[in-house]
Amino acid sequence: MNIDFTSKQFRRLLDLAYIGNWVLNSARGNDRIPDFDEVESYLFSQCPKFDMNTLFEEVDGEILPSKAFSEGGIHEAIMDYEDTVFFEILAEELAHRDITEGAYDSDELVPRREAYIREFERNGVTNISVDTEL
């Protein structure tokens, strides 16, 4: 199979592959899913065809995204996504917590969740406190 990409499309494909592999493998430690590493490596090995030699490097015979690529802003996009997901899940969990058992009402849940989201947008985690005994 042959697929033709413009340079811009190929560059975006690299971003997508890197982000996807990051989501799937970054928290797995030694239990990585090698198929995704292989696809990422293959795509980055195609960089010379698009005159993007600074975006990959070879380490111990393996083609990897270069430091220039990984430090070029891609992690800011990943962090933005992670922050959004974190706050959405936290808002959902806190809204569920606030609704007493037996009184669950989805009409009550949505405004509570949205109130938490607004709070997080204004103040992040600054106003969150947790009672713990250390």
Short mmCIF file of C-alpha atoms in Angstrom, two decimals:
data_model
loop_
_atom_site.label_atom_id
_atom_site.label_comp_id
_atom_site.label_asym_id
_atom_site.label_seq_id
_atom_site.Cartn_x
_atom_site.Cartn_y
_atom_site.Cartn_z
CA MET A 1 0.00 0.00 0.00
CA ASN A 2 1.19 3.48 -0.76
CA ILE A 3 -0.27 6.61 0.80
CA ASP A 4 0.86 10.03 -0.30
CA PHE A 5 1.07 12.85 2.25
CA THR A 6 2.00 16.47 1.92
CA SER A 7 4.76 17.57 4.28
CA LYS A 8 2.20 19.27 6.48
CA GLN A 9 0.01 16.16 6.61
CA PHE A 10 2.98 13.95 7.43
CA ARG A 11 4.05 16.32 10.20
CA ARG A 12 0.55 16.16 11.69
CA LEU A 13 0.62 12.37 11.40
CA LEU A 14 3.83 12.33 13.45
CA ASP A 15 2.09 14.42 16.12
CA LEU A 16 -0.90 12.07 16.16
CA ALA A 17 1.27 8.96 16.36
CA TYR A 18 3.39 10.42 19.16
CA ILE A 19 0.36 11.57 21.18
CA GLY A 20 -1.40 8.24 20.67
CA ASN A 21 1.64 6.26 21.72
CA TRP A 22 2.13 8.55 24.71
CA VAL A 23 -1.45 8.00 25.88
CA LEU A 24 -1.23 4.23 25.40
CA ASN A 25 2.29 3.56 26.68
CA SER A 26 3.63 6.37 28.88
CA ALA A 27 2.18 5.03 32.13
CA ARG A 28 2.80 1.35 31.43
CA GLY A 29 6.43 1.18 32.58
CA ASN A 30 8.00 -2.04 31.31
CA ASP A 31 4.62 -3.33 30.15
CA ARG A 32 4.54 -1.20 27.00
CA ILE A 33 2.52 -2.26 23.98
CA PRO A 34 5.31 -2.81 21.43
CA ASP A 35 3.06 -2.63 18.36
CA PHE A 36 2.48 1.07 18.99
CA ASP A 37 6.20 1.72 19.55
CA GLU A 38 6.91 -0.04 16.25
CA VAL A 39 4.39 2.04 14.30
CA GLU A 40 5.75 5.25 15.84
CA SER A 41 9.32 4.18 15.01
CA TYR A 42 8.36 3.34 11.43
CA LEU A 43 6.67 6.69 10.89
CA PHE A 44 9.61 8.61 12.31
CA SER A 45 11.96 6.59 10.08
CA GLN A 46 10.16 8.18 7.11
CA CYS A 47 11.21 11.70 8.15
CA PRO A 48 14.09 11.93 5.64
CA LYS A 49 11.61 11.55 2.77
CA PHE A 50 10.02 14.79 3.94
CA ASP A 51 13.29 16.57 4.76
CA MET A 52 12.47 16.39 8.50
CA ASN A 53 15.78 14.95 9.69
CA THR A 54 15.73 16.91 12.95
CA LEU A 55 12.56 15.17 14.12
CA PHE A 56 14.05 11.70 14.64
CA GLU A 57 17.15 10.11 16.07
CA GLU A 58 18.55 6.62 16.16
CA VAL A 59 19.26 5.17 19.61
CA ASP A 60 20.68 1.65 19.88
CA GLY A 61 19.42 0.86 16.38
CA GLU A 62 15.89 2.10 17.12
CA ILE A 63 14.34 5.13 15.42
CA LEU A 64 12.79 7.46 18.00
CA PRO A 65 11.32 10.95 18.05
CA SER A 66 14.18 13.38 18.57
CA LYS A 67 14.63 15.63 21.56
CA ALA A 68 13.84 18.55 19.24
CA PHE A 69 10.50 16.93 18.40
CA SER A 70 9.53 15.94 21.93
CA GLU A 71 10.52 19.34 23.34
CA GLY A 72 8.92 21.28 20.50
CA GLY A 73 5.54 21.85 22.10
CA ILE A 74 3.90 18.45 21.74
CA HIS A 75 3.92 17.89 25.49
CA GLU A 76 2.10 21.17 26.09
CA ALA A 77 -0.74 19.79 23.97
CA ILE A 78 -0.66 16.54 25.94
CA MET A 79 -0.65 18.44 29.25
CA ASP A 80 -3.61 20.58 28.15
CA TYR A 81 -5.53 17.41 27.37
CA GLU A 82 -4.53 15.77 30.67
CA ASP A 83 -5.58 18.86 32.65
CA THR A 84 -8.96 18.96 30.93
CA VAL A 85 -9.60 15.27 31.55
CA PHE A 86 -8.42 15.54 35.17
CA PHE A 87 -10.73 18.44 35.97
CA GLU A 88 -13.70 16.89 34.16
CA ILE A 89 -13.32 13.60 36.03
CA LEU A 90 -12.78 15.39 39.34
CA ALA A 91 -15.86 17.56 38.78
CA GLU A 92 -17.93 14.50 37.93
CA GLU A 93 -16.74 12.58 40.99
CA LEU A 94 -17.30 15.52 43.34
CA ALA A 95 -20.78 16.11 41.94
CA HIS A 96 -21.65 12.44 42.51
CA ARG A 97 -20.24 12.65 46.03
CA ASP A 98 -22.38 15.68 46.82
CA ILE A 99 -25.62 13.98 45.86
CA THR A 100 -26.87 11.84 48.71
CA GLU A 101 -27.76 8.20 48.16
CA GLY A 102 -31.34 7.65 47.14
CA ALA A 103 -31.68 11.26 46.04
CA TYR A 104 -29.72 10.85 42.82
CA ASP A 105 -31.15 13.05 40.12
CA SER A 106 -29.34 13.72 36.85
CA ASP A 107 -30.96 17.16 36.78
CA GLU A 108 -29.07 17.89 39.99
CA LEU A 109 -25.80 16.34 38.82
CA VAL A 110 -25.22 18.51 35.74
CA PRO A 111 -25.39 21.90 37.48
CA ARG A 112 -23.14 20.65 40.30
CA ARG A 113 -20.58 19.33 37.81
CA GLU A 114 -20.69 22.60 35.85
CA ALA A 115 -20.20 24.61 39.06
CA TYR A 116 -17.09 22.58 39.84
CA ILE A 117 -15.80 23.06 36.30
CA ARG A 118 -16.26 26.85 36.61
CA GLU A 119 -14.42 26.79 39.93
CA PHE A 120 -11.53 24.83 38.44
CA GLU A 121 -11.36 27.16 35.44
CA ARG A 122 -11.07 30.15 37.79
CA ASN A 123 -8.83 28.70 40.49
CA GLY A 124 -7.44 25.33 39.44
CA VAL A 125 -6.91 23.24 42.57
CA THR A 126 -6.15 26.22 44.85
CA ASN A 127 -9.40 25.96 46.79
CA ILE A 128 -9.44 22.17 47.13
CA SER A 129 -8.70 20.80 50.55
CA VAL A 130 -8.69 17.25 51.81
CA ASP A 131 -8.82 16.27 55.47
CA THR A 132 -6.14 13.67 56.09
CA GLU A 133 -4.34 12.32 59.07
CA LEU A 134 -0.66 12.00 58.29
#
